[in-house]
PDB file of C-alpha atoms in Angstrom:
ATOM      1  CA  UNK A   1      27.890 -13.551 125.043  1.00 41.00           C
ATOM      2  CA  UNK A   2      26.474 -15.497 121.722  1.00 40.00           C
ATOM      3  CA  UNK A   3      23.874 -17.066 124.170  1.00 36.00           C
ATOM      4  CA  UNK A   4      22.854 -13.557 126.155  1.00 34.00           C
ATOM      5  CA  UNK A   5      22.324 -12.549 122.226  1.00 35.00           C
ATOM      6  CA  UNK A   6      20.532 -15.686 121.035  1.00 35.00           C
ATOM      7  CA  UNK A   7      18.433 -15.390 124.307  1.00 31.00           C
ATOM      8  CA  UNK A   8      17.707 -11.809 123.645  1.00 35.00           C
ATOM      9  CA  UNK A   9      16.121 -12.655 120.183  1.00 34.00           C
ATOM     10  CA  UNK A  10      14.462 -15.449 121.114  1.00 33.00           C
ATOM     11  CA  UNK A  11      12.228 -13.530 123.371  1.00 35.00           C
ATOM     12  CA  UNK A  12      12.008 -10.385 120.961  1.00 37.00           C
ATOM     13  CA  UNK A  13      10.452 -12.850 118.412  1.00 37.00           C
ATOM     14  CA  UNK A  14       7.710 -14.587 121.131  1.00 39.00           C
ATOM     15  CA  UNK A  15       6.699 -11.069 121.813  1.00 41.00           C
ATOM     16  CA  UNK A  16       8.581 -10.117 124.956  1.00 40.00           C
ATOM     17  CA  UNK A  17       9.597  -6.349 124.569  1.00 42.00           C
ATOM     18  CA  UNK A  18       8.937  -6.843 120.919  1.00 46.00           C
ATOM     19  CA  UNK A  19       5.888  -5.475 119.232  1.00 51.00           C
ATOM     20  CA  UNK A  20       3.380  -6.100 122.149  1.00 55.00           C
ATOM     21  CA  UNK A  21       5.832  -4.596 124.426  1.00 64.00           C
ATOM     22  CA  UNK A  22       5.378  -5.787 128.265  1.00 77.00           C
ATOM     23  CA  UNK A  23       2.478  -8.304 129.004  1.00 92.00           C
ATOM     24  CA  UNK A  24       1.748  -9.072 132.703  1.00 97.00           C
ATOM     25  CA  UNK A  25      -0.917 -10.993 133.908  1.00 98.00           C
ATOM     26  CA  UNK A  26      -2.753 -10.320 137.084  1.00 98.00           C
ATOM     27  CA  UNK A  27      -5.758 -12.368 138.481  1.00 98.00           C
ATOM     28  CA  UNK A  28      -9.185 -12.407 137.434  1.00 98.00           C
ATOM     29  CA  UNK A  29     -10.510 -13.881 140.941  1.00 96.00           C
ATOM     30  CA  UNK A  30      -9.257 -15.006 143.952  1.00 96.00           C
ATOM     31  CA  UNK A  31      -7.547 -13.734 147.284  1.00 97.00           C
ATOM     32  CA  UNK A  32      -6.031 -10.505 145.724  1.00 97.00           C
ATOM     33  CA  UNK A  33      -9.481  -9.659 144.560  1.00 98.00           C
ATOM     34  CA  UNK A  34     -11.902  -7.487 146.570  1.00 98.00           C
ATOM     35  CA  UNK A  35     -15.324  -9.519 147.297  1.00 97.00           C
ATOM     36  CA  UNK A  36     -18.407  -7.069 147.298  1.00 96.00           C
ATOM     37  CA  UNK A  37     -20.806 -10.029 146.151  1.00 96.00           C
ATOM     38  CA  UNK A  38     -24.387 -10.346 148.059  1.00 95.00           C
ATOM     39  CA  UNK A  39     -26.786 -13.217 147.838  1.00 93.00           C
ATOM     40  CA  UNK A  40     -27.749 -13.845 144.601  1.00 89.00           C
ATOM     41  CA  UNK A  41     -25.301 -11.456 142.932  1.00 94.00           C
ATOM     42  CA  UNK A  42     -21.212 -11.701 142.288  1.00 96.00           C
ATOM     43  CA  UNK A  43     -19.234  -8.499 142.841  1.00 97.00           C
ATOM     44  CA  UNK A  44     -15.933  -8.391 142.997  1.00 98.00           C
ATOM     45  CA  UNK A  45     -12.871  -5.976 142.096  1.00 98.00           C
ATOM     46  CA  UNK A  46      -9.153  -7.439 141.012  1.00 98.00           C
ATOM     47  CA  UNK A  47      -5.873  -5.312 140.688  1.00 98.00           C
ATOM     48  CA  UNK A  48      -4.345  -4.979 137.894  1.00 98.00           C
ATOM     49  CA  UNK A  49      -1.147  -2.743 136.742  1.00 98.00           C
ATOM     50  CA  UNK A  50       0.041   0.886 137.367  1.00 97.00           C
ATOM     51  CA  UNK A  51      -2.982   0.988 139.906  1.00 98.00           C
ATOM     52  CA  UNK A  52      -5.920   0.090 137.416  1.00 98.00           C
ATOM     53  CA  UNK A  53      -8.576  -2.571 138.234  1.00 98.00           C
ATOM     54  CA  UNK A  54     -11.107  -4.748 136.487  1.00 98.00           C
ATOM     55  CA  UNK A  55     -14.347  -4.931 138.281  1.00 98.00           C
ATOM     56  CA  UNK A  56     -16.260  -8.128 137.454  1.00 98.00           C
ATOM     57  CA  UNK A  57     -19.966  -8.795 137.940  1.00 97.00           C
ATOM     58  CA  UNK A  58     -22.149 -11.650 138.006  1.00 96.00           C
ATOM     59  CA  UNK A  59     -26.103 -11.474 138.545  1.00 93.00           C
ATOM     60  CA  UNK A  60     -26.752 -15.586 136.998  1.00 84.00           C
ATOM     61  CA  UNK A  61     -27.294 -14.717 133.564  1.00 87.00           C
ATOM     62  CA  UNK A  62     -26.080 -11.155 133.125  1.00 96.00           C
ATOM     63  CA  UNK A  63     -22.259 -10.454 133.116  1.00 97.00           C
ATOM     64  CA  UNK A  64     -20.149  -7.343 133.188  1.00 98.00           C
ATOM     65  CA  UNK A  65     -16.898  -5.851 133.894  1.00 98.00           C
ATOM     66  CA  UNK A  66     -15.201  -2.629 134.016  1.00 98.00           C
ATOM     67  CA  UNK A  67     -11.519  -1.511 133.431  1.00 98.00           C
ATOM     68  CA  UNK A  68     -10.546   1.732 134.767  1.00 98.00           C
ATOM     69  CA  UNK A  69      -7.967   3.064 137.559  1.00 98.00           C
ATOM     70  CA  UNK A  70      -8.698   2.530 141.211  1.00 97.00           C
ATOM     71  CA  UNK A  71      -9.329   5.924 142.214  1.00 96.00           C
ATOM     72  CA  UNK A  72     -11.974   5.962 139.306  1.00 95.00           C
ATOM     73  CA  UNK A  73     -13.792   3.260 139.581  1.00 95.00           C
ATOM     74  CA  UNK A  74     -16.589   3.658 141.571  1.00 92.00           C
ATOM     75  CA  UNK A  75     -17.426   7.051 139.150  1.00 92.00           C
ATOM     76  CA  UNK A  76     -17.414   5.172 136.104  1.00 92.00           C
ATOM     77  CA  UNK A  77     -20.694   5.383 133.856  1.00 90.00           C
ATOM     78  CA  UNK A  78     -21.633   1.595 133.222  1.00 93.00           C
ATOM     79  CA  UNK A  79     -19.551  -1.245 132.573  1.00 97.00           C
ATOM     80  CA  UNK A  80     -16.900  -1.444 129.508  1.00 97.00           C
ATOM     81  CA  UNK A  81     -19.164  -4.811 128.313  1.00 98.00           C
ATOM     82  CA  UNK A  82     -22.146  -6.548 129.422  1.00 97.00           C
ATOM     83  CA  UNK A  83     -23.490  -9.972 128.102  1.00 97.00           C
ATOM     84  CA  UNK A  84     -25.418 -12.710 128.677  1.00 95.00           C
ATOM     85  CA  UNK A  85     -23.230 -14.885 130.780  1.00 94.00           C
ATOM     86  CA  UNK A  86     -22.711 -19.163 129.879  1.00 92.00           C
ATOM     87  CA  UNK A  87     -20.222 -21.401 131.577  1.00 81.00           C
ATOM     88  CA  UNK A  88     -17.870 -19.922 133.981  1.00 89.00           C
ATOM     89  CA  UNK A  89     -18.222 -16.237 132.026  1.00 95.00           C
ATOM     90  CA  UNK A  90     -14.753 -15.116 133.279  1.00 97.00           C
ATOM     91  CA  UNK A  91     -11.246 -16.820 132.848  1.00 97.00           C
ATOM     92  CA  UNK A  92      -8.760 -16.901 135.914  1.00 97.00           C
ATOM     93  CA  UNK A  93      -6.378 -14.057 134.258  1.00 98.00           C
ATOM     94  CA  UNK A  94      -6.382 -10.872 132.492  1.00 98.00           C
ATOM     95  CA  UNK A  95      -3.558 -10.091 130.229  1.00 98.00           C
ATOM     96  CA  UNK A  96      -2.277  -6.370 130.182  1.00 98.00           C
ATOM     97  CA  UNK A  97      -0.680  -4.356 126.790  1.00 98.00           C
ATOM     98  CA  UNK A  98       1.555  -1.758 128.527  1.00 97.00           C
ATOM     99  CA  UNK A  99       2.794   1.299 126.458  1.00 96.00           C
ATOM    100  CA  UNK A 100       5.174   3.449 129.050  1.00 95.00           C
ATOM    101  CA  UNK A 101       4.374   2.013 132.199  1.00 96.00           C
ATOM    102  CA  UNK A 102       0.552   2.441 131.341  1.00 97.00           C
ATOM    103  CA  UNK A 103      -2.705  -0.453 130.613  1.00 97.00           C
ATOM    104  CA  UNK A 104      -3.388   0.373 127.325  1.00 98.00           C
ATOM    105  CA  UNK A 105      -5.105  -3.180 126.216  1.00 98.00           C
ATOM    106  CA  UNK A 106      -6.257  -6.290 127.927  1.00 98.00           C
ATOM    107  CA  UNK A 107      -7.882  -9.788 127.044  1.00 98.00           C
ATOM    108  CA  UNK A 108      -9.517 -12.076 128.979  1.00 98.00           C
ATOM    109  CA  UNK A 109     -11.021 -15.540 128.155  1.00 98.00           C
ATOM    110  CA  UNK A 110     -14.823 -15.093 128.724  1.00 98.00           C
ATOM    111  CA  UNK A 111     -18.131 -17.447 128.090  1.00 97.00           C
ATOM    112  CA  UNK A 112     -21.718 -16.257 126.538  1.00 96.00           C
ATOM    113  CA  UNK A 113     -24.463 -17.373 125.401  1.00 94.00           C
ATOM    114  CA  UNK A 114     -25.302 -16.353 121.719  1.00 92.00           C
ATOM    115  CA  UNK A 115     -28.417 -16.876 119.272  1.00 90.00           C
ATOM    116  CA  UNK A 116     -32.002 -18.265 119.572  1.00 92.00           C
ATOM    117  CA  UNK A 117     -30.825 -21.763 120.362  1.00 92.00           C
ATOM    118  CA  UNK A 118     -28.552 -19.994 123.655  1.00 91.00           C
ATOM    119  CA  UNK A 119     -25.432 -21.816 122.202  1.00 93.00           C
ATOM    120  CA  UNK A 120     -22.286 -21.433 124.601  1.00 95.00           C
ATOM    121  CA  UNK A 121     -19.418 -19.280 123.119  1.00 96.00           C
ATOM    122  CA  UNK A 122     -15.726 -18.728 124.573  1.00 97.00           C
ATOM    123  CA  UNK A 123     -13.734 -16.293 123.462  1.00 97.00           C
ATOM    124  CA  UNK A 124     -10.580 -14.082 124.276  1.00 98.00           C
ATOM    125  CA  UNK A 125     -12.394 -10.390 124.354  1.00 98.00           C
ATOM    126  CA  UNK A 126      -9.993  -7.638 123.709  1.00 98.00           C
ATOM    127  CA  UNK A 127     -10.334  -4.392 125.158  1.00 98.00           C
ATOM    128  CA  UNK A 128      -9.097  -1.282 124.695  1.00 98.00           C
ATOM    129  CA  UNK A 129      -7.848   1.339 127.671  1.00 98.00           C
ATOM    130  CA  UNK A 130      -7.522   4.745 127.621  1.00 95.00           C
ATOM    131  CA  UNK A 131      -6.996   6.199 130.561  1.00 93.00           C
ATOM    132  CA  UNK A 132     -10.546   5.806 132.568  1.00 93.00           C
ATOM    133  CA  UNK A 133     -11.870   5.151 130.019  1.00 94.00           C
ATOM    134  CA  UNK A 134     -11.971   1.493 128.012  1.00 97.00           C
ATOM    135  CA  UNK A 135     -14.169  -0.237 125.465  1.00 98.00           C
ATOM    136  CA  UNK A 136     -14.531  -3.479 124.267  1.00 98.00           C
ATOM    137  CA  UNK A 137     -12.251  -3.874 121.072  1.00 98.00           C
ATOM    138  CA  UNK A 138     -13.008  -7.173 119.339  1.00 97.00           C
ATOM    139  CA  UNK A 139     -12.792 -10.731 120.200  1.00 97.00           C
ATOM    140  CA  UNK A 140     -11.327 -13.926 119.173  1.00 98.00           C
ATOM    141  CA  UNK A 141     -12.907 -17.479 119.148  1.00 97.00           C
ATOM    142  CA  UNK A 142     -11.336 -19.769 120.826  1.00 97.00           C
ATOM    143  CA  UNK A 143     -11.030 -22.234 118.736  1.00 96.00           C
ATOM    144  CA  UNK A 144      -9.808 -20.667 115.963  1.00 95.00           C
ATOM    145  CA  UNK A 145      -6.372 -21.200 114.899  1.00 97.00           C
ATOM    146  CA  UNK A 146      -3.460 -19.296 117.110  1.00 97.00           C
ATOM    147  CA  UNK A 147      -6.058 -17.790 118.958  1.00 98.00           C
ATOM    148  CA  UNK A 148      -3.798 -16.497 121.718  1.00 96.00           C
ATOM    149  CA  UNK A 149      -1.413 -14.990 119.265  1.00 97.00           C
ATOM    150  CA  UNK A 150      -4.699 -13.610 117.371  1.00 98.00           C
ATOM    151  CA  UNK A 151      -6.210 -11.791 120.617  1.00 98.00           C
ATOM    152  CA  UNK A 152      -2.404 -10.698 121.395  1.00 97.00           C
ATOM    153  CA  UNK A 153      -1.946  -9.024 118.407  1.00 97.00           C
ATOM    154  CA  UNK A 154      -5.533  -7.570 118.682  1.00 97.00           C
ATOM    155  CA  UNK A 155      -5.275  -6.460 122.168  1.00 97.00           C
ATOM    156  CA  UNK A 156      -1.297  -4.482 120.245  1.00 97.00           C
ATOM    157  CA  UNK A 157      -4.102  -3.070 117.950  1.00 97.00           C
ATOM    158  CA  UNK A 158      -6.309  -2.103 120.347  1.00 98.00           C
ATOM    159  CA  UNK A 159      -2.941  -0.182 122.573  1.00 97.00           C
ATOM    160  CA  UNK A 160      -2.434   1.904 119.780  1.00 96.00           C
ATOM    161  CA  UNK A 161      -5.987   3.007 118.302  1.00 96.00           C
ATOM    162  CA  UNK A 162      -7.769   2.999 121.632  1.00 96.00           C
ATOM    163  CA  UNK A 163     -11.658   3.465 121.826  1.00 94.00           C
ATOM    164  CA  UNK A 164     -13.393   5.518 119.579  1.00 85.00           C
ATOM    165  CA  UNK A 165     -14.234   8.770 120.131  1.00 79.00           C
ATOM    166  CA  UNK A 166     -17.845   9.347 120.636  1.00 66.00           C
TER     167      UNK A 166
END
């Protein structure tokens, strides 16, 4: 019983149903994803939870992507961010913040290009969600100090103010 206890607190303190509440990961590419792409240009959509997706596009030096539910997707107005893409521009994974069952953050590690001299920057962007709607919420360098725990307790920030209202 001590050890169910100790277990139990263990996980409360890395974050597991503490304050960021449920994180699951889902893919950022891959066989569960959808591939629209055409020559020249990379389209494709990958699930994510409670029937949301994140739509991802890739035109060579132009990057985007869009959070929003399934069934909404293809009537969203523009992506949630667009940038000038470096590197890979899109990690493997998107982490979720759930609040009741519901996507109300996410991060993923992404890759610009930044600044007259085009220097390469990765981050872990942090986006907001609410409902179809999401925005980008901040980001996190990677190289900066925790940054996991940083964009983790952004993307908690981001669950409970959402986007702003415009």
């Amino acid at each position: 019983m001590r050890y169910v206890i100790a277990l139990a607190a263990v996980l409360a303190m890395a974050g597991f149903g503490g304050a960021y509440g449920q994180t699951p990961f889902t893919p950022a590419t891959g066989p569960a994803c959808k591939n629209q792409s055409k020559e020249g240009f990379g389209l494709w959509t990958c699930p994510g939870p409670a029937g949301y997706v994140v739509r991802f596009a890739d035109e060579g030096n132009i990057v985007s992507l869009t959070i929003a539910p399934k069934r909404a997707i293809e009537k969203v107005q523009g992506p949630t961010a667009q940038w000038r893409g470096a590197g890979k521009a899109f990690g493997d994974k998107v982490q979720w913040i759930m609040r009741a069952g519901v996507p109300r953050a996410a991060v993923i590690r992404t890759w610009s290009r930044v600044g007259d001299d085009e220097r390469e920057v990765q981050e872990l962007s942090v986006f907001a969600v609410n409902g179809e709607k999401a925005c980008l919420f901040g980001a996190v360098e990677i190289h900066t100090d925790k940054a996991n725990e940083a964009a983790l307790a952004r993307a908690a920030q981001a669950a409970e103010v959402g986007c702003p209202e415009k």
